[in-house]
mmCIF file of C-alpha atoms in Angstrom:
data_model
loop_
_atom_site.group_PDB
_atom_site.id
_atom_site.type_symbol
_atom_site.label_atom_id
_atom_site.label_comp_id
_atom_site.label_asym_id
_atom_site.label_seq_id
_atom_site.Cartn_x
_atom_site.Cartn_y
_atom_site.Cartn_z
ATOM 1 C CA MET A 384 65.742 70.963 -10.943
ATOM 2 C CA SER A 385 67.052 67.600 -12.711
ATOM 3 C CA LYS A 386 64.605 65.112 -14.831
ATOM 4 C CA LYS A 387 65.130 62.274 -11.770
ATOM 5 C CA ASN A 388 63.413 65.126 -9.116
ATOM 6 C CA ILE A 389 60.804 66.299 -12.110
ATOM 7 C CA THR A 390 60.218 62.473 -12.560
ATOM 8 C CA CYS A 391 60.061 61.855 -8.662
ATOM 9 C CA LEU A 392 57.589 65.161 -7.652
ATOM 10 C CA LEU A 393 55.287 63.467 -10.829
ATOM 11 C CA ALA A 394 55.327 60.382 -9.877
ATOM 12 C CA GLY A 395 54.553 61.740 -5.801
ATOM 13 C CA LEU A 396 51.488 63.867 -7.287
ATOM 14 C CA LEU A 397 50.171 60.857 -8.837
ATOM 15 C CA LEU A 398 50.274 59.024 -5.881
ATOM 16 C CA SER A 399 48.462 61.761 -4.073
ATOM 17 C CA SER A 400 45.537 62.511 -6.631
ATOM 18 C CA VAL A 401 45.215 58.811 -6.341
ATOM 19 C CA ALA A 402 45.361 58.592 -2.253
ATOM 20 C CA GLN A 403 42.798 61.562 -2.101
ATOM 21 C CA ALA A 404 40.509 59.644 -4.800
ATOM 22 C CA THR A 405 39.993 56.763 -2.260
ATOM 23 C CA THR A 406 38.269 55.648 0.609
ATOM 24 C CA ALA A 407 39.212 53.595 3.874
ATOM 25 C CA TYR A 408 37.104 53.121 6.947
ATOM 26 C CA VAL A 409 38.240 51.795 10.291
ATOM 27 C CA SER A 410 38.287 48.326 10.809
ATOM 28 C CA ASP A 411 36.264 46.690 13.653
ATOM 29 C CA ILE A 412 38.098 47.504 16.474
ATOM 30 C CA GLN A 413 35.779 49.827 18.488
ATOM 31 C CA PHE A 414 37.852 52.937 18.672
ATOM 32 C CA VAL A 415 41.368 54.074 17.665
ATOM 33 C CA ALA A 416 43.060 57.328 17.262
ATOM 34 C CA ILE A 417 44.580 59.708 14.526
ATOM 35 C CA ARG A 418 47.998 60.675 15.569
ATOM 36 C CA GLU A 419 50.518 63.434 14.236
ATOM 37 C CA GLY A 420 53.282 60.934 12.987
ATOM 38 C CA GLN A 421 53.628 57.388 11.914
ATOM 39 C CA ASN A 422 54.147 56.436 15.404
ATOM 40 C CA ASN A 423 51.837 55.524 18.545
ATOM 41 C CA ASN A 424 53.901 57.641 20.721
ATOM 42 C CA THR A 425 52.970 60.873 18.920
ATOM 43 C CA ARG A 426 49.961 63.288 19.951
ATOM 44 C CA ALA A 427 46.642 62.177 18.974
ATOM 45 C CA VAL A 428 44.658 64.870 16.624
ATOM 46 C CA GLU A 429 41.614 62.619 17.203
ATOM 47 C CA ARG A 430 40.642 60.371 19.495
ATOM 48 C CA GLY A 431 37.639 57.805 19.624
ATOM 49 C CA ILE A 432 37.415 57.249 16.129
ATOM 50 C CA LYS A 433 34.549 54.564 15.766
ATOM 51 C CA SER A 434 34.426 51.784 14.056
ATOM 52 C CA GLY A 435 33.249 52.174 10.115
ATOM 53 C CA THR A 436 34.221 55.801 10.073
ATOM 54 C CA PRO A 437 34.500 56.741 6.482
ATOM 55 C CA LEU A 438 38.440 58.341 6.097
ATOM 56 C CA GLU A 439 39.688 60.175 3.394
ATOM 57 C CA VAL A 440 43.277 58.622 2.391
ATOM 58 C CA LEU A 441 45.829 61.184 1.712
ATOM 59 C CA GLU A 442 48.998 59.400 1.828
ATOM 60 C CA GLN A 443 50.175 56.205 2.174
ATOM 61 C CA GLU A 444 53.638 54.831 3.687
ATOM 62 C CA ASN A 445 55.814 52.703 5.587
ATOM 63 C CA GLY A 446 52.597 50.922 6.907
ATOM 64 C CA TYR A 447 50.683 54.521 7.771
ATOM 65 C CA THR A 448 48.034 55.928 6.261
ATOM 66 C CA LYS A 449 47.690 59.826 6.757
ATOM 67 C CA VAL A 450 43.927 60.593 6.497
ATOM 68 C CA LYS A 451 41.452 63.314 6.736
ATOM 69 C CA THR A 452 38.776 62.326 9.671
ATOM 70 C CA PRO A 453 34.590 63.655 9.081
ATOM 71 C CA SER A 454 36.020 66.458 11.577
ATOM 72 C CA GLY A 455 38.165 68.056 9.454
ATOM 73 C CA ASN A 456 41.479 66.302 11.234
ATOM 74 C CA GLU A 457 44.509 65.300 9.491
ATOM 75 C CA GLY A 458 46.705 62.443 10.803
ATOM 76 C CA TRP A 459 48.219 59.039 10.856
ATOM 77 C CA ILE A 460 47.097 55.456 11.680
ATOM 78 C CA ALA A 461 48.329 52.021 11.114
ATOM 79 C CA ASP A 462 47.277 50.300 8.280
ATOM 80 C CA TYR A 463 45.872 47.289 10.466
ATOM 81 C CA PHE A 464 43.265 49.649 11.777
ATOM 82 C CA LEU A 465 41.792 50.036 8.420
ATOM 83 C CA SER A 466 39.413 48.036 6.203
ATOM 84 C CA ASP A 467 38.443 48.366 2.146
ATOM 85 C CA ASP A 468 34.920 47.513 3.337
ATOM 86 C CA ALA A 469 32.609 49.033 5.493
ATOM 87 C CA VAL A 470 32.586 46.857 8.851
ATOM 88 C CA THR A 471 30.625 48.597 11.615
ATOM 89 C CA ARG A 472 29.162 46.799 14.822
ATOM 90 C CA ASP A 473 25.880 47.088 13.602
ATOM 91 C CA GLN A 474 26.352 45.015 10.578
ATOM 92 C CA VAL A 475 28.187 42.690 12.904
ATOM 93 C CA ILE A 476 25.438 42.495 14.990
ATOM 94 C CA SER A 477 23.104 41.826 11.906
ATOM 95 C CA LEU A 478 25.338 39.599 10.626
ATOM 96 C CA GLN A 479 25.432 37.456 14.176
ATOM 97 C CA THR A 480 21.175 37.899 14.257
ATOM 98 C CA LYS A 481 21.545 36.056 10.893
ATOM 99 C CA LEU A 482 23.626 33.751 11.808
ATOM 100 C CA THR A 483 21.637 32.923 14.665
ATOM 101 C CA ALA A 484 18.573 32.780 12.896
ATOM 102 C CA LEU A 485 19.989 30.217 10.522
ATOM 103 C CA SER A 486 21.449 28.409 13.198
ATOM 104 C CA ASP A 487 17.373 27.962 14.309
ATOM 105 C CA SER A 488 16.637 27.295 11.172
ATOM 106 C CA LYS A 489 19.282 24.543 10.917
ATOM 107 C CA GLN A 490 18.076 23.306 13.930
ATOM 108 C CA LYS A 491 14.466 23.200 13.010
ATOM 109 C CA ILE A 492 15.554 21.673 9.902
ATOM 110 C CA ASN A 493 17.420 18.894 11.319
ATOM 111 C CA ALA A 494 14.395 17.972 14.048
ATOM 112 C CA GLU A 495 12.022 18.002 10.868
ATOM 113 C CA LEU A 496 14.773 15.762 8.858
ATOM 114 C CA GLN A 497 15.004 13.879 11.968
ATOM 115 C CA ASN A 498 11.037 13.531 12.072
ATOM 116 C CA SER A 499 11.252 12.614 8.467
ATOM 117 C CA LYS A 500 13.917 9.994 9.129
ATOM 118 C CA GLN A 501 11.479 8.394 11.871
ATOM 119 C CA ASP A 502 8.514 8.765 9.579
ATOM 120 C CA ILE A 503 10.440 6.787 6.815
ATOM 121 C CA ASP A 504 11.687 3.957 9.214
ATOM 122 C CA ASN A 505 7.950 3.764 9.997
ATOM 123 C CA LEU A 506 6.944 3.600 6.427
ATOM 124 C CA ASN A 507 9.241 0.963 6.004
ATOM 125 C CA THR A 508 8.453 -1.316 9.357
ATOM 126 C CA LYS A 509 5.099 -0.759 7.585
ATOM 127 C CA VAL A 510 5.932 -2.301 4.334
ATOM 128 C CA THR A 511 7.490 -4.683 5.564
ATOM 129 C CA THR A 512 4.570 -5.680 8.020
ATOM 130 C CA LEU A 513 2.525 -5.518 4.593
ATOM 131 C CA GLU A 514 5.042 -7.656 2.294
ATOM 132 C CA ASN A 515 4.780 -10.349 5.210
ATOM 133 C CA ASP A 516 0.607 -9.955 5.041
ATOM 134 C CA LYS A 517 0.868 -10.105 1.386
ATOM 135 C CA ASN A 518 3.475 -13.399 1.314
ATOM 136 C CA LEU A 519 0.831 -14.752 4.056
ATOM 137 C CA LEU A 520 -2.057 -14.411 2.081
ATOM 138 C CA ILE A 521 -0.723 -15.958 -1.087
ATOM 139 C CA LYS A 522 0.577 -19.019 0.839
ATOM 140 C CA GLN A 523 -3.148 -19.047 2.061
ATOM 141 C CA LEU A 524 -4.503 -18.670 -1.042
ATOM 142 C CA GLN A 525 -2.376 -21.530 -2.146
ATOM 143 C CA GLN A 526 -3.494 -23.682 0.449
ATOM 144 C CA ASN A 527 -6.817 -22.858 -0.079
ATOM 145 C CA GLU A 528 -6.582 -24.094 -3.903
ATOM 146 C CA THR A 529 -5.261 -26.755 -2.839
ATOM 147 C CA LEU A 530 -7.903 -27.363 -0.355
ATOM 148 C CA THR A 531 -10.550 -26.310 -3.159
ATOM 149 C CA GLU A 532 -9.084 -29.107 -5.678
ATOM 150 C CA LYS A 533 -9.926 -31.535 -2.786
ATOM 151 C CA ALA A 534 -12.938 -30.693 -1.769
ATOM 152 C CA LYS A 535 -13.565 -30.644 -5.963
ATOM 153 C CA SER A 536 -12.499 -34.558 -5.560
ATOM 154 C CA ILE A 537 -14.267 -35.277 -2.306
ATOM 155 C CA VAL A 538 -17.662 -33.753 -4.155
ATOM 156 C CA SER A 539 -16.812 -35.889 -6.983
ATOM 157 C CA GLN A 540 -16.409 -38.918 -4.778
ATOM 158 C CA ASN A 541 -19.401 -38.459 -2.930
ATOM 159 C CA ALA A 542 -21.736 -37.921 -5.941
ATOM 160 C CA ASP A 543 -20.468 -41.415 -6.913
ATOM 161 C CA VAL A 544 -20.762 -42.762 -3.398
ATOM 162 C CA THR A 545 -24.346 -41.118 -3.293
ATOM 163 C CA TYR A 546 -25.063 -42.630 -6.957
ATOM 164 C CA GLN A 547 -24.184 -45.966 -5.529
ATOM 165 C CA VAL A 548 -26.170 -45.838 -2.596
ATOM 166 C CA THR A 549 -28.929 -44.635 -4.698
ATOM 167 C CA SER A 550 -28.695 -47.636 -6.908
ATOM 168 C CA LEU A 551 -28.117 -49.830 -3.587
ATOM 169 C CA LYS A 552 -31.087 -47.861 -2.420
ATOM 170 C CA GLU A 553 -33.203 -48.912 -5.312
ATOM 171 C CA GLN A 554 -31.926 -52.715 -5.092
ATOM 172 C CA LEU A 555 -32.771 -52.864 -1.766
ATOM 173 C CA ALA A 556 -36.292 -51.489 -2.626
ATOM 174 C CA ILE A 557 -36.896 -53.811 -5.231
ATOM 175 C CA ALA A 558 -35.415 -56.624 -3.129
ATOM 176 C CA LYS A 559 -37.838 -55.756 -0.141
ATOM 177 C CA SER A 560 -40.623 -55.559 -2.804
ATOM 178 C CA GLU A 561 -39.593 -58.831 -4.576
ATOM 179 C CA ALA A 562 -39.282 -60.455 -0.557
ATOM 180 C CA ASN A 563 -42.718 -58.915 -0.279
ATOM 181 C CA LYS A 564 -44.470 -60.717 -2.832
ATOM 182 C CA GLN A 565 -42.591 -63.801 -2.035
ATOM 183 C CA GLU A 566 -43.896 -63.510 1.615
ATOM 184 C CA ASP A 567 -47.354 -62.824 0.419
ATOM 185 C CA THR A 568 -47.198 -65.590 -2.292
ATOM 186 C CA THR A 569 -45.725 -67.767 0.663
ATOM 187 C CA GLN A 570 -48.815 -66.759 2.847
ATOM 188 C CA GLN A 571 -51.025 -67.042 0.417
ATOM 189 C CA LYS A 572 -49.833 -70.810 -0.165
ATOM 190 C CA TRP A 573 -50.128 -71.566 3.410
ATOM 191 C CA PHE A 574 -53.498 -69.866 3.733
ATOM 192 C CA ALA A 575 -54.309 -72.167 1.156
ATOM 193 C CA ILE A 576 -52.660 -75.216 2.267
ATOM 194 C CA GLY A 577 -54.314 -74.385 5.786
ATOM 195 C CA ALA A 578 -57.743 -73.908 4.208
ATOM 196 C CA GLY A 579 -57.302 -77.039 2.214
ATOM 197 C CA THR A 580 -56.323 -78.980 5.372
ATOM 198 C CA LEU A 581 -59.522 -77.477 6.927
ATOM 199 C CA LEU A 582 -62.119 -77.632 4.880
ATOM 200 C CA GLY A 583 -60.482 -81.602 4.121
ATOM 201 C CA GLY A 584 -60.944 -82.180 7.645
ATOM 202 C CA LEU A 585 -63.989 -81.198 7.696
ATOM 203 C CA ILE A 586 -64.892 -83.323 4.910
ATOM 204 C CA ILE A 587 -63.985 -86.012 6.549
ATOM 205 C CA GLY A 588 -65.263 -85.345 9.574
ATOM 206 C CA ILE A 589 -68.901 -85.565 8.315
ATOM 207 C CA PHE A 590 -68.055 -88.840 5.684
ATOM 208 C CA ILE A 591 -66.795 -90.756 8.576
ATOM 209 C CA PRO A 592 -69.751 -90.511 10.709
ATOM 210 C CA LEU A 593 -71.808 -91.354 7.360
ATOM 211 C CA SER A 594 -70.136 -94.500 6.933
ATOM 212 C CA ARG A 595 -70.405 -95.694 10.365
ATOM 213 C CA LYS A 596 -74.164 -94.951 10.166
ATOM 214 C CA ARG A 597 -74.073 -96.979 6.793
ATOM 215 C CA LYS A 598 -72.658 -100.044 8.224
ATOM 216 C CA SER A 599 -74.560 -99.986 11.639
ATOM 217 C CA ASN A 600 -78.088 -100.034 9.107
ATOM 218 C CA THR A 601 -76.622 -102.498 6.667
ATOM 219 C CA GLY A 602 -75.872 -104.857 9.747
ATOM 220 C CA SER A 603 -79.780 -104.550 10.890
ATOM 221 C CA TRP A 604 -80.979 -105.729 7.582
ATOM 222 C CA SER A 605 -79.142 -108.636 7.493
#
């Protein structure tokens, strides 16, 4: 045997030992068949291999892999029917369930997000309203301060007017008092004049008859 043949034989044995140490899984295609040769037209040694079934790898060549099934049957299967991972229909269903749950969770989160956006819009509206109320109150406060200053000025002016009115009232009272005094004095004067006139009239009324009587007595004596 030549060195080349020995080398090829050793390489084949090495590859065979490596292939025997690995495991492949039927991919997610439901059911496949294991055949005698590297052709789908050859006889099937075992049918109905379910997705996710572990197969012992014996050889690999020309896009086909020679495997040993859990039942002990050996045959060839196209590489595109195999997967390095254990993908089962149950796992797919589980993943679909998780995906559905994630979708529902996403919808719930989106709904909560929309509600949060609505709440934020409502809060922004309230903030705007409060800002407007604040500005209105500031304006009213400024107006009130202006009115307060005017009121203080009016009160100060009223105080001066009140003082002037009080002074005028006092002057009026004094004037009335003086007028009353003058009126009393005038009435006293007129009373005195009237009394004097009356007294004078009485005196005259008494003396005239007496003087006439004296004249008549004097005429009788002569």
